[in-house]
Short mmCIF file of C-alpha atoms in Angstrom, two decimals:
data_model
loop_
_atom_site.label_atom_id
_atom_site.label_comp_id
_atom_site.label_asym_id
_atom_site.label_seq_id
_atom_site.Cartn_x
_atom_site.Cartn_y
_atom_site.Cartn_z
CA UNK O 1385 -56.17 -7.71 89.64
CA UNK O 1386 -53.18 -9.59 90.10
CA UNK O 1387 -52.80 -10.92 86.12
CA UNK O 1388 -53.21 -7.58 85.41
CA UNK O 1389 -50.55 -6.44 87.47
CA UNK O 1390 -48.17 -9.51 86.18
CA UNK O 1391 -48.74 -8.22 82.69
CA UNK O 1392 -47.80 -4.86 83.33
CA UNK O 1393 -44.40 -6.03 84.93
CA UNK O 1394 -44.15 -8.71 81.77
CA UNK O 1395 -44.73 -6.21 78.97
CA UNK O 1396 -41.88 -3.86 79.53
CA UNK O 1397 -39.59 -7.20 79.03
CA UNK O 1398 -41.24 -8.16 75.59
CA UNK O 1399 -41.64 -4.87 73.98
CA UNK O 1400 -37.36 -4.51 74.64
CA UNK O 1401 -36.95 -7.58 73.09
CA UNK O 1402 -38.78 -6.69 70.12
CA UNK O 1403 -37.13 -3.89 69.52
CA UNK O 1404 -33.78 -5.34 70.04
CA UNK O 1405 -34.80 -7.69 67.02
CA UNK O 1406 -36.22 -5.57 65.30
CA UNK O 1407 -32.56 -3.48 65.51
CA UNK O 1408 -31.11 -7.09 64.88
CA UNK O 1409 -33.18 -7.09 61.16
CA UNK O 1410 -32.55 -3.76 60.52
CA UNK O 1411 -28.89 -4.39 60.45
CA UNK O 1412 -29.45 -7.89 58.28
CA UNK O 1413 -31.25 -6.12 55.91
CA UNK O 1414 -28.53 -3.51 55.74
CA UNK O 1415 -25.65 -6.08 54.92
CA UNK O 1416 -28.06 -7.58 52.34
CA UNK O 1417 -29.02 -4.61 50.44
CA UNK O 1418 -25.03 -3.58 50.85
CA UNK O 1419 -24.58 -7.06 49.48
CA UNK O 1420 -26.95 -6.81 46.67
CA UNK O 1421 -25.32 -3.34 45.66
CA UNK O 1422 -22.15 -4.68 45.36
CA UNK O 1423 -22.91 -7.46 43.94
CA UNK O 1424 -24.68 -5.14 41.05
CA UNK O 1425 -21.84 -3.56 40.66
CA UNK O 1426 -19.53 -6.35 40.19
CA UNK O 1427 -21.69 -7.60 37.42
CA UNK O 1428 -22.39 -3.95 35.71
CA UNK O 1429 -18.43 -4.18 35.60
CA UNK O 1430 -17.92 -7.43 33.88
CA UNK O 1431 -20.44 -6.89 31.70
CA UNK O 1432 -19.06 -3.74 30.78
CA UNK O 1433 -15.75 -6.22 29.82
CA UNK O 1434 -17.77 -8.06 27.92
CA UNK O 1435 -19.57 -5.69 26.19
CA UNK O 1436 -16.00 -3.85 25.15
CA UNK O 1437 -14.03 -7.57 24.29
CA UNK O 1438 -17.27 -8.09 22.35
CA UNK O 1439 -17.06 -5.23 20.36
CA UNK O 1440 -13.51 -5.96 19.46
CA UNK O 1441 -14.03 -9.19 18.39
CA UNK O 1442 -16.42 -7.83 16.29
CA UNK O 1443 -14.04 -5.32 14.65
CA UNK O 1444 -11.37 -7.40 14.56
CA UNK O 1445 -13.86 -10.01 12.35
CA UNK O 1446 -14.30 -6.94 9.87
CA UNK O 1447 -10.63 -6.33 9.50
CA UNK O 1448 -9.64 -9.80 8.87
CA UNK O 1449 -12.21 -10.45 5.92
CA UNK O 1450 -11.23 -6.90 4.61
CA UNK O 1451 -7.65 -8.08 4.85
CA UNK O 1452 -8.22 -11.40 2.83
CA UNK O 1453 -10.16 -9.32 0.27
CA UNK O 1454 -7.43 -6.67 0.18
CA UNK O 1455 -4.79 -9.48 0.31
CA UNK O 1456 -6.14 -10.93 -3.00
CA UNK O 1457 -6.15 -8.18 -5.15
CA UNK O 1458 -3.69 -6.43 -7.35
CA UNK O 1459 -0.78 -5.25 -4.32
CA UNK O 1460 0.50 -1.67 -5.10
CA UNK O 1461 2.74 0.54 -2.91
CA UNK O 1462 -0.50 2.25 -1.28
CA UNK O 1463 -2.20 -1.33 -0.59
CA UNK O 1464 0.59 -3.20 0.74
CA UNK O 1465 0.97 -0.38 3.12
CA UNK O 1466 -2.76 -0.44 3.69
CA UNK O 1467 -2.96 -4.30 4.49
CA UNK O 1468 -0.08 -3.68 6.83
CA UNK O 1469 -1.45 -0.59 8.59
CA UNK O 1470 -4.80 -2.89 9.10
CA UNK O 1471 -2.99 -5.83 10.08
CA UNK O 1472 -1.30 -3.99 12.88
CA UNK O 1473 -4.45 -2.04 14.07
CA UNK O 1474 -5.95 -6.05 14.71
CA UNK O 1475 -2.85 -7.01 16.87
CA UNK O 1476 -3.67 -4.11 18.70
CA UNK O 1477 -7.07 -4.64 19.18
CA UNK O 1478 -6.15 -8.18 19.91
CA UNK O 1479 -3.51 -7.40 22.65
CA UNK O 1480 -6.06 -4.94 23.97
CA UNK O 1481 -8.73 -7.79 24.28
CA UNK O 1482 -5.89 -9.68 26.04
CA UNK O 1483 -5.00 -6.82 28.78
CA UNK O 1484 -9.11 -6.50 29.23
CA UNK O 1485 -9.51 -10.08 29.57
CA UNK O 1486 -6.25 -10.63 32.11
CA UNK O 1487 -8.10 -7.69 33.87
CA UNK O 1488 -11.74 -9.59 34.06
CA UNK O 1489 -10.25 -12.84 35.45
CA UNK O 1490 -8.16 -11.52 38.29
CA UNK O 1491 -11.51 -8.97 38.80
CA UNK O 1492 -12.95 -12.46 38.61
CA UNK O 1493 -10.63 -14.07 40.85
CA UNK O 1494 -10.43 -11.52 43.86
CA UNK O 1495 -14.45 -10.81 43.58
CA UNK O 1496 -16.67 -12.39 46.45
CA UNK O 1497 -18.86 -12.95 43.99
CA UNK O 1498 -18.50 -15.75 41.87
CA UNK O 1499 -20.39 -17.72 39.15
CA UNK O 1500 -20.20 -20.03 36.87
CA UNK O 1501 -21.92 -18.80 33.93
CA UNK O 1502 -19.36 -15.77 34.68
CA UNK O 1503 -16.45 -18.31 34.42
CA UNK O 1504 -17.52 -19.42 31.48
CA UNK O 1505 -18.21 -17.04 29.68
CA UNK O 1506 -14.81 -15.75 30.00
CA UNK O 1507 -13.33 -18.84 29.06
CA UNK O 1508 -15.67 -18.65 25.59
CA UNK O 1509 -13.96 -15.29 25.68
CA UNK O 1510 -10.28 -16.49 26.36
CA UNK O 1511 -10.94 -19.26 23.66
CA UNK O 1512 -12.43 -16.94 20.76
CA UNK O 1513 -8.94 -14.57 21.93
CA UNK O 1514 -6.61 -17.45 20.83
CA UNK O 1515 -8.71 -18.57 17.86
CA UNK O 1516 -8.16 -14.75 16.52
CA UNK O 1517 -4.22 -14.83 17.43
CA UNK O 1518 -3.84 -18.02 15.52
CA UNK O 1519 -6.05 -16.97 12.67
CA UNK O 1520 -4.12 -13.16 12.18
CA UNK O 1521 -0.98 -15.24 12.67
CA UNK O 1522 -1.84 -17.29 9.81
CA UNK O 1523 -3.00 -14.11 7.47
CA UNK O 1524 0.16 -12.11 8.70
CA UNK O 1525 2.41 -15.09 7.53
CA UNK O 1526 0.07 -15.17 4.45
CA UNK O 1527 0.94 -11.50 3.34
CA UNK O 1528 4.32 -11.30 4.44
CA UNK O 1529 4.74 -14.96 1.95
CA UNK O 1530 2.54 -12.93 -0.56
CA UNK O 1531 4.52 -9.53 -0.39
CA UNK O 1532 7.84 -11.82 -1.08
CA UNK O 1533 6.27 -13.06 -4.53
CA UNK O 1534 4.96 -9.21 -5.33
CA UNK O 1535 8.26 -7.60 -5.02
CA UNK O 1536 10.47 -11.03 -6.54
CA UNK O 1537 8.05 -10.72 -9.29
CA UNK O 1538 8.00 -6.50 -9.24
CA UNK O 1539 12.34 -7.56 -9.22
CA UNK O 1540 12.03 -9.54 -12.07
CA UNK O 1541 9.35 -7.05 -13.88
CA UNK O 1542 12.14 -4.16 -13.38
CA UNK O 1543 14.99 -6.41 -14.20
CA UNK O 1544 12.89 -7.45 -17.52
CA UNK O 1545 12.40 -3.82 -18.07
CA UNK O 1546 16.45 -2.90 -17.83
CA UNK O 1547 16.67 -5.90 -20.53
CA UNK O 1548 13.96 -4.51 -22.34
CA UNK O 1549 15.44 -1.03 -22.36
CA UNK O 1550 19.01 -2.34 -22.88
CA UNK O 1551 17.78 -4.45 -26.09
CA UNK O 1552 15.84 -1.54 -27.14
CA UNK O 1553 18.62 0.75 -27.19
CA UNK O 1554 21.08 -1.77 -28.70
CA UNK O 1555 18.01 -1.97 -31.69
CA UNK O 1556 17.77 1.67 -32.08
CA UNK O 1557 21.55 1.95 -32.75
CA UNK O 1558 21.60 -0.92 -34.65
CA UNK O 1559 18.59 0.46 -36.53
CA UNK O 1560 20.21 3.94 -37.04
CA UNK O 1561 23.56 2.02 -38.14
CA UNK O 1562 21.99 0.50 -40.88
CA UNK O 1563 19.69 3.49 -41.63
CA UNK O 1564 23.24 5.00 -42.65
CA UNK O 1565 24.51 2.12 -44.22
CA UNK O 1566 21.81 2.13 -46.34
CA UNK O 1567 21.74 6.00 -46.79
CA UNK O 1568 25.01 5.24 -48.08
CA UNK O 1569 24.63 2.54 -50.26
CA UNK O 1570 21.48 4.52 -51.89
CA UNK O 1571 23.65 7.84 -51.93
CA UNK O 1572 25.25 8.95 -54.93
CA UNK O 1573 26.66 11.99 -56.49
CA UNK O 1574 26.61 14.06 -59.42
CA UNK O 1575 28.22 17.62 -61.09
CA UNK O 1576 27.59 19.13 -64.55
CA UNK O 1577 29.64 21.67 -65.78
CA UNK O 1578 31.90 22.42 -68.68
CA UNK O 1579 35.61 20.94 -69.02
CA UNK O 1580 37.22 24.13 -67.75
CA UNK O 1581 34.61 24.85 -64.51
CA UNK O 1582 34.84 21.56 -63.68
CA UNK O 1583 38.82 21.80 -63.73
CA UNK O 1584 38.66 25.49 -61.95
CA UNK O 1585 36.30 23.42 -59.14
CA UNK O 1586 39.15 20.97 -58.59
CA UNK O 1587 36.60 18.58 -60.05
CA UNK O 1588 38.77 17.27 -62.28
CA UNK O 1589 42.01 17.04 -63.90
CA UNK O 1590 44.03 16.37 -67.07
CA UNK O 1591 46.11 13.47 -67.44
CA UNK O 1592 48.59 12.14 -70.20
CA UNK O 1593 49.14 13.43 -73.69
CA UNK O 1594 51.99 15.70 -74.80
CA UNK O 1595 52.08 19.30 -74.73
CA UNK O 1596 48.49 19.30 -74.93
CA UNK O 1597 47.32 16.44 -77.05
CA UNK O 1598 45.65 13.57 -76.66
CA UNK O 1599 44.87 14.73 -72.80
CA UNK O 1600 42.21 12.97 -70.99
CA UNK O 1601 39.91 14.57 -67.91
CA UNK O 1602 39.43 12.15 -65.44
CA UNK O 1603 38.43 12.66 -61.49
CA UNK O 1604 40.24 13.93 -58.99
CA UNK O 1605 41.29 11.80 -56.26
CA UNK O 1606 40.82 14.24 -53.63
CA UNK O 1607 36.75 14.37 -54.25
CA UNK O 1608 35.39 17.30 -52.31
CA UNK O 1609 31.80 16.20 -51.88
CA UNK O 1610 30.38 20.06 -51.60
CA UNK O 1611 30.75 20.52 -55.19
CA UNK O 1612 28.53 17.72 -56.30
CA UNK O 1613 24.64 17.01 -55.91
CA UNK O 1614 23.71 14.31 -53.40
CA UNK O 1615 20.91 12.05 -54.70
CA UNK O 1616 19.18 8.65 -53.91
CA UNK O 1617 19.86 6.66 -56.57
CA UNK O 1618 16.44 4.40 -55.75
CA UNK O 1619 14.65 7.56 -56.32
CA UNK O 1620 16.54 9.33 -58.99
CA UNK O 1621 16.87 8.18 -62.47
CA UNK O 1622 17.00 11.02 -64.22
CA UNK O 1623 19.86 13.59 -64.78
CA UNK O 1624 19.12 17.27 -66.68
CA UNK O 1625 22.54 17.98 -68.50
CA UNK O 1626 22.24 21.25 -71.68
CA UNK O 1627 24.81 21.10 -74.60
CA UNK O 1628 25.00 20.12 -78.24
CA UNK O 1629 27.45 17.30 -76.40
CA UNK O 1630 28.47 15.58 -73.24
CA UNK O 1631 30.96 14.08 -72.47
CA UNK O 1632 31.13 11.29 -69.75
CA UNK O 1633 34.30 11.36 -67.46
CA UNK O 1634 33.35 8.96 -64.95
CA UNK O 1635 32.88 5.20 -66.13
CA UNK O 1636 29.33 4.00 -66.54
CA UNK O 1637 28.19 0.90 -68.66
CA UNK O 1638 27.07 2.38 -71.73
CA UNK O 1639 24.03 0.02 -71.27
CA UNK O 1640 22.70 0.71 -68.10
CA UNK O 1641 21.92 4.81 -68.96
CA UNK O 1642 20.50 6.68 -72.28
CA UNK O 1643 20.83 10.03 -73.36
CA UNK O 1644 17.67 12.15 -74.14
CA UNK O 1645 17.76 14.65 -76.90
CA UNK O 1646 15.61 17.05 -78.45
CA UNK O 1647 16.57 19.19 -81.55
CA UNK O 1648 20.14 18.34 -81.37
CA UNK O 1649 20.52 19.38 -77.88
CA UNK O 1650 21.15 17.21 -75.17
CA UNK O 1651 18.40 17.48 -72.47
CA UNK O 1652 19.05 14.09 -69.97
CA UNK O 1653 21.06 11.21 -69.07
CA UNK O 1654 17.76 8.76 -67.98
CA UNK O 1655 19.56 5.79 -66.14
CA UNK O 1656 17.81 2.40 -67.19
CA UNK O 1657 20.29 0.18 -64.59
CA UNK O 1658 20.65 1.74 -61.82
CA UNK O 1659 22.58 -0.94 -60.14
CA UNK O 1660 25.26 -1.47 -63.12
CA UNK O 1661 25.03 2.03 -63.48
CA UNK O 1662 26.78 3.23 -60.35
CA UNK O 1663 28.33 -0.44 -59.60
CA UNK O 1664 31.90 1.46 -60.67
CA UNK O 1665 31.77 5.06 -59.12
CA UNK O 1666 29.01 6.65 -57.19
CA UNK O 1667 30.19 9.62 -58.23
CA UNK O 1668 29.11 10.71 -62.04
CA UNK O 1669 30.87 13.58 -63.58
CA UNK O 1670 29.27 14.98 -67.35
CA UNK O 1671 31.44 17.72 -68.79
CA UNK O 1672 28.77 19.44 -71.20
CA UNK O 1673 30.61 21.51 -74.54
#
């Protein structure tokens, strides 16, 4: 009877002791599953860091081989600025990786949390950043060197062109000079008529004799080169005259030209020479009777 009664007194004293530990684990377990959540989120976030410096990385990889490829082939206007355009989009992703990455460490830094895989990981992070800087560095220096040759040699291409263009100018006139000269050295001229339309034309004149006799037509020296016929002497050889008679007032070797007759008429002057033939005058002047 009396243990009974000692245990009744006893148990009110254990069963408030159990629940103040019981309150006492309640509250541990609390802090640890507050713990735990934070510490989830700490590492959600720098994974999420990783995840996005990853991903540039990755992009920044693409860029630079399709910069090298673009860097290599013909450079026009559109691809220069296209290499350039690219170029700047990796600094940007490259300073962006930078900002995230400054951003991760202090996270890093401040956190409660800290681990060493964590650490290193964004030191394999901080090392691949600086690996990429050096590496566009090199390719910007690379295009900038290789844009210098395009436009010296695109200089040099245009300045080859002016000469070009110059020298093809200077030929053309030169050409059309001695088209001319030629023109004129083939170029002769020639007028048929009797002795008095040639004298009405001005053609010709009259010179010595006295008081009528023993006169001789010869050409004017004022030539008016509308009142002959223009021909190329390298293509013409043959002159159509009419008249029982011609008479020659110009000067021609008697050698170097024929006369063609048929029935007592006079039909052509065929030249044989055509050099010695016009060697004295280019101008040839047949008074027909």
């Amino acid at each position: 009877m009396r243990k009974l009664a000692i245990i009744l007194l006893v148990l009110p004293f254990f069963t408030a002791c159990n629940q103040k530990e019981l309150k006492k684990l309640k509250e541990e377990n609390a802090q640890l599953t507050q713990i735990a959540q934070k510490r989830d989120s700490t590492i959600n976030d720098f994974v999420e860091s990783f995840q996005s410096i990853a991903a540039n990385l990755d992009s920044i990889k693409v860029k630079e081989k399709l910069i090298s490829v673009q860097a290599a082939g013909e450079q026009t206007a559109d691809s220069k600025t296209q290499v350039m355009n690219d170029l700047s989009l990796v600094k940007n992703l490259l300073d962006k990786n930078k900002a995230e990455l400054a951003d991760l460490n202090k996270k890093l830094k401040n956190s409660w949390y800290r681990n060493s895989k964590l650490k290193k990981l964004t030191a394999s992070l901080q090392k691949q950043i600086q690996e990429k800087e050096e590496s566009i560095a090199n390719l910007t220096a690379q295009v900038t060197e290789l844009n210098g040759k395009v436009d010296n040699l695109n200089g040099q291409v245009a300045q080859l062109n002016d000469t070009v263009s110059t020298l093809s100018t200077q030929n053309s006139m030169q050409e059309k000079l001695l088209n001319e000269k030629t023109d004129r050295l083939h170029t002769a001229y020639y007028v048929i008529g009797t002795t008095k339309e040639l004298r009405d034309q001005h053609v010709i004149s009259a010179t010595g004799g006295l008081l009528g006799i023993g006169r001789t037509d010869k050409l004017n020296d004022q030539i008016d080169p509308s009142k002959f016929t223009a021909i190329d002497i390298t293509k013409t050889t043959t002159i159509p005259v009419s008249g029982r008679k011609i008479n020659m007032v110009t000067a021609h070797p008697a050698d170097s030209y024929k006369i063609e007759q048929k029935d007592n008429e006079v039909e052509a002057i065929t030249i044989t020479n055509p050099e010695e033939f016009w060697k004295a005058s280019k101008y040839l002047v047949v008074a027909e009777r």
